[in-house]
Short mmCIF file of C-alpha atoms and ligand atoms in Angstrom, two decimals:
data_model
loop_
_atom_site.label_atom_id
_atom_site.label_comp_id
_atom_site.label_asym_id
_atom_site.label_seq_id
_atom_site.Cartn_x
_atom_site.Cartn_y
_atom_site.Cartn_z
CA MET A 1 -46.24 -85.36 55.31
CA CYS A 2 -43.16 -84.22 55.48
CA GLY A 3 -40.57 -82.96 57.66
CA ILE A 4 -39.58 -79.29 58.33
CA VAL A 5 -36.73 -77.30 59.86
CA GLY A 6 -35.55 -73.85 59.68
CA TYR A 7 -32.65 -72.39 61.84
CA THR A 8 -31.02 -68.71 62.41
CA GLY A 9 -28.62 -68.39 65.35
CA PRO A 10 -25.02 -67.80 65.62
CA HIS A 11 -23.95 -71.68 65.55
CA PRO A 12 -23.57 -73.66 62.22
CA ALA A 13 -26.75 -73.68 60.67
CA LEU A 14 -26.03 -77.32 58.90
CA ASN A 15 -25.49 -79.04 62.45
CA ASN A 16 -29.14 -77.77 63.56
CA LEU A 17 -30.58 -78.75 60.61
CA ILE A 18 -29.24 -82.31 60.18
CA GLU A 19 -29.87 -82.86 63.87
CA GLY A 20 -34.13 -81.61 63.50
CA LEU A 21 -34.39 -83.60 60.07
CA ARG A 22 -33.10 -86.56 62.06
CA ARG A 23 -35.69 -86.48 64.83
CA LEU A 24 -38.26 -85.66 61.68
CA GLU A 25 -37.31 -88.37 59.53
CA TYR A 26 -40.02 -90.49 60.49
CA ARG A 27 -42.45 -88.11 58.46
CA GLY A 28 -40.89 -88.70 54.75
CA TYR A 29 -38.06 -90.60 53.42
CA ASP A 30 -38.21 -90.27 49.63
CA SER A 31 -35.28 -87.51 49.82
CA ALA A 32 -33.53 -84.86 51.85
CA GLY A 33 -32.22 -81.44 51.23
CA ILE A 34 -31.33 -78.57 52.52
CA ALA A 35 -30.52 -74.64 51.96
CA LEU A 36 -27.97 -72.45 54.09
CA GLY A 37 -28.05 -68.62 53.52
CA THR A 38 -24.32 -67.19 52.82
CA SER A 39 -23.68 -63.65 51.77
CA ASN A 40 -25.38 -63.26 48.31
CA LYS A 41 -25.52 -66.79 47.91
CA LEU A 42 -26.95 -70.18 49.15
CA PHE A 43 -25.63 -73.27 49.17
CA VAL A 44 -28.12 -76.02 48.18
CA GLU A 45 -27.85 -79.87 48.27
CA LYS A 46 -30.51 -82.46 47.95
CA ARG A 47 -30.90 -86.31 47.52
CA ALA A 48 -33.14 -89.34 46.91
CA GLY A 49 -33.35 -91.67 49.15
CA LYS A 50 -32.84 -91.41 53.04
CA LEU A 51 -31.40 -88.80 55.38
CA SER A 52 -28.04 -90.73 55.27
CA ASN A 53 -27.65 -90.20 51.30
CA LEU A 54 -27.78 -86.43 51.85
CA GLU A 55 -25.17 -86.38 54.47
CA ALA A 56 -22.82 -88.13 52.31
CA ALA A 57 -23.24 -85.96 49.35
CA ILE A 58 -22.64 -82.63 51.59
CA LYS A 59 -19.13 -81.57 50.73
CA ASP A 60 -17.36 -78.15 51.39
CA VAL A 61 -19.86 -76.32 53.38
CA PRO A 62 -19.47 -72.54 53.82
CA ASP A 63 -19.95 -70.95 57.16
CA ALA A 64 -23.69 -70.42 57.21
CA ASN A 65 -25.60 -69.34 60.58
CA SER A 66 -29.27 -69.89 59.15
CA GLY A 67 -30.97 -72.70 56.64
CA ILE A 68 -33.37 -74.39 55.70
CA GLY A 69 -33.95 -78.40 55.48
CA HIS A 70 -36.41 -80.98 54.41
CA THR A 71 -37.50 -84.23 54.57
CA ARG A 72 -39.93 -85.15 51.80
CA TRP A 73 -42.68 -87.68 51.12
CA ALA A 74 -43.34 -87.64 47.84
CA THR A 75 -46.92 -86.50 46.43
CA HIS A 76 -46.64 -84.85 43.19
CA GLY A 77 -43.74 -85.90 41.08
CA GLY A 78 -41.36 -89.38 41.95
CA PRO A 79 -38.55 -89.70 44.45
CA THR A 80 -35.75 -88.09 42.87
CA ASP A 81 -32.80 -85.65 43.19
CA ARG A 82 -34.45 -83.05 40.86
CA ASN A 83 -37.78 -83.39 42.77
CA ALA A 84 -36.44 -83.51 46.21
CA HIS A 85 -36.73 -79.68 48.23
CA PRO A 86 -35.46 -77.64 48.38
CA HIS A 87 -36.86 -75.72 44.99
CA LEU A 88 -35.31 -72.64 43.72
CA ASP A 89 -35.92 -69.62 41.60
CA ASN A 90 -34.29 -69.14 38.47
CA GLU A 91 -32.01 -66.93 39.81
CA GLY A 92 -30.60 -69.69 42.49
CA LYS A 93 -31.29 -67.17 45.62
CA LEU A 94 -34.26 -67.84 46.65
CA ALA A 95 -35.17 -71.37 47.98
CA VAL A 96 -38.67 -72.95 49.50
CA ILE A 97 -39.67 -76.18 51.06
CA HIS A 98 -42.98 -77.26 51.44
CA ASN A 99 -45.31 -80.16 53.38
CA GLY A 100 -48.50 -80.69 51.87
CA ILE A 101 -50.31 -80.08 48.75
CA ILE A 102 -50.34 -77.20 46.11
CA GLU A 103 -53.62 -78.12 44.75
CA ASN A 104 -53.93 -75.42 42.12
CA TYR A 105 -50.25 -76.12 40.84
CA VAL A 106 -51.15 -76.79 37.30
CA GLU A 107 -52.79 -73.11 36.60
CA LEU A 108 -50.19 -71.60 38.62
CA ARG A 109 -47.35 -73.26 36.71
CA LYS A 110 -49.19 -72.86 33.28
CA GLU A 111 -49.08 -68.98 34.06
CA LEU A 112 -45.80 -68.68 35.06
CA GLU A 113 -44.53 -70.21 32.33
CA LYS A 114 -46.09 -67.91 30.27
CA ARG A 115 -43.94 -64.89 32.41
CA GLY A 116 -41.15 -67.21 31.49
CA HIS A 117 -40.31 -68.79 34.27
CA LYS A 118 -38.65 -72.30 33.58
CA PHE A 119 -39.64 -75.52 36.16
CA THR A 120 -37.06 -78.18 36.51
CA SER A 121 -39.25 -80.41 39.06
CA GLU A 122 -42.55 -81.90 38.37
CA THR A 123 -43.68 -81.34 41.84
CA ASP A 124 -46.48 -78.96 42.99
CA THR A 125 -44.11 -77.18 45.49
CA GLU A 126 -41.98 -75.05 42.65
CA SER A 127 -44.73 -73.16 41.54
CA VAL A 128 -44.54 -71.22 45.00
CA ALA A 129 -40.59 -70.61 44.76
CA HIS A 130 -41.36 -68.48 41.41
CA LEU A 131 -44.86 -67.12 42.87
CA LEU A 132 -42.44 -65.82 45.44
CA SER A 133 -39.36 -64.88 43.49
CA ASP A 134 -41.78 -62.47 41.93
CA ALA A 135 -44.01 -60.97 44.71
CA ARG A 136 -40.43 -60.52 46.40
CA LYS A 137 -39.46 -57.91 43.80
CA ALA A 138 -43.04 -56.73 43.79
CA ASN A 139 -42.75 -55.73 47.66
CA ASN A 140 -39.00 -54.33 47.38
CA GLY A 141 -37.63 -57.33 48.83
CA ASP A 142 -39.45 -58.11 51.88
CA LEU A 143 -39.82 -61.89 51.90
CA ALA A 144 -42.36 -61.76 54.73
CA ALA A 145 -44.84 -59.26 52.18
CA ALA A 146 -44.45 -61.68 49.61
CA MET A 147 -45.05 -64.72 51.83
CA ARG A 148 -48.18 -63.45 52.67
CA ASP A 149 -49.24 -62.47 49.09
CA VAL A 150 -48.79 -65.84 47.66
CA CYS A 151 -50.52 -67.28 50.35
CA LYS A 152 -53.31 -65.61 48.92
CA GLU A 153 -52.90 -67.32 45.89
CA LEU A 154 -52.40 -71.04 46.96
CA ARG A 155 -55.20 -73.66 47.43
CA GLY A 156 -54.50 -76.86 49.52
CA SER A 157 -52.74 -77.18 52.81
CA PHE A 158 -49.15 -76.15 52.91
CA THR A 159 -46.33 -75.61 55.48
CA LEU A 160 -43.67 -73.29 53.67
CA LEU A 161 -40.24 -72.13 54.52
CA ALA A 162 -37.93 -69.75 52.51
CA ILE A 163 -34.64 -68.26 52.37
CA HIS A 164 -33.21 -65.24 50.38
CA ALA A 165 -29.84 -65.29 49.55
CA ASP A 166 -30.01 -61.19 49.42
CA GLU A 167 -30.90 -61.37 53.31
CA PRO A 168 -29.11 -64.84 54.34
CA ASP A 169 -30.03 -64.31 58.44
CA ARG A 170 -33.65 -64.09 57.73
CA ILE A 171 -36.72 -67.23 57.47
CA VAL A 172 -40.01 -66.76 56.53
CA GLY A 173 -42.55 -69.43 57.07
CA ALA A 174 -46.32 -69.82 56.77
CA ARG A 175 -48.92 -72.49 56.83
CA ARG A 176 -52.45 -73.46 56.37
CA ASN A 177 -54.33 -76.70 57.69
CA SER A 178 -50.56 -78.33 58.16
CA PRO A 179 -48.27 -78.07 61.08
CA LEU A 180 -46.07 -75.02 61.89
CA VAL A 181 -44.32 -74.01 65.43
CA VAL A 182 -41.56 -71.88 66.40
CA GLY A 183 -39.07 -72.39 68.59
CA VAL A 184 -37.96 -68.97 70.70
CA GLY A 185 -34.49 -69.65 71.81
CA GLU A 186 -31.41 -67.53 73.35
CA GLY A 187 -30.51 -65.68 70.34
CA GLU A 188 -31.34 -68.05 68.33
CA ASN A 189 -34.91 -69.20 67.11
CA PHE A 190 -36.28 -72.27 64.84
CA LEU A 191 -39.49 -73.06 62.59
CA ALA A 192 -40.22 -76.74 61.85
CA SER A 193 -43.03 -78.78 61.72
CA ASP A 194 -42.72 -80.75 65.04
CA VAL A 195 -41.26 -79.76 68.00
CA ALA A 196 -39.13 -82.66 68.23
CA ALA A 197 -37.11 -80.84 65.57
CA PHE A 198 -35.90 -78.22 68.44
CA ILE A 199 -36.69 -79.32 71.84
CA SER A 200 -32.93 -80.08 72.58
CA HIS A 201 -32.50 -76.65 72.18
CA THR A 202 -35.38 -74.55 73.66
CA LYS A 203 -38.62 -75.61 75.15
CA LYS A 204 -40.21 -72.12 74.58
CA ALA A 205 -42.30 -72.79 71.18
CA LEU A 206 -45.49 -70.97 69.83
CA GLU A 207 -47.58 -72.45 67.47
CA LEU A 208 -48.98 -70.31 64.27
CA GLY A 209 -52.11 -69.48 63.57
CA GLN A 210 -53.81 -70.70 59.76
CA ASP A 211 -52.26 -68.54 57.26
CA GLU A 212 -50.12 -66.37 59.85
CA VAL A 213 -46.72 -65.57 58.51
CA ALA A 214 -43.65 -65.90 60.74
CA ASP A 215 -40.55 -64.11 60.26
CA ILE A 216 -37.49 -65.00 62.02
CA THR A 217 -34.16 -63.95 62.39
CA SER A 218 -31.22 -64.51 64.88
CA LYS A 219 -31.77 -61.37 66.18
CA SER A 220 -36.04 -61.41 66.78
N1 LIG B 301 -45.95 -81.95 47.56
C1 LIG B 301 -45.01 -81.71 48.01
C2 LIG B 301 -43.90 -82.54 46.88
O1 LIG B 301 -44.54 -84.15 46.32
C3 LIG B 301 -44.36 -81.80 49.32
C4 LIG B 301 -44.67 -83.08 49.81
C5 LIG B 301 -44.57 -83.40 51.30
O2 LIG B 301 -45.00 -83.08 52.11
O3 LIG B 301 -43.55 -84.09 51.72
O4 LIG B 301 -42.70 -82.41 46.80
#
């Protein structure tokens, strides 16, 4: 179990993510991490331990109006900085956070390594970052289509959120046997594992169906 939050809207994403993570920290405190979308680049910071360790590490934050944040309850791979989420693809342009367990991650990892992907963590989650990277290319840069395809390859339970530097205002999510709620605000949208993450911003919450893909931007 872990805490997941995504934000896209007119306000600085960092404040909304940290506030959301603080409300979700009861769900996991092995590590915390964020990825912020800025044009053509992601700003990523992650730290083992409590959210306060992450907050102390965050410096020189660029302007960013979208991003994803995670607090971890480790299942695969120890509670280290390297195993903290987000996990990135090899280009460093796509970031993923995950709640749950990818049961077929060993097979997936072997296959991805054969295709040349380099892994930097011991988690089950990192396979998803590499899979999404390839699937996004196969879908002409469409991250939501990539998420739909990747979900078909995954076994287990998950909530996933992803962001790509080429479309920094867009956050894509999916779920299977694990919670994910969409928070619809005024010109701003949230995705989270629990409404507590965004309840002070909007009370309009939609629950996502099994294997349904959520696709939010600040305009949607
Ligand atoms: N299985 C993933 C990990 O160990 C996610 C754990 C979680 O739900 O926090 O990193």
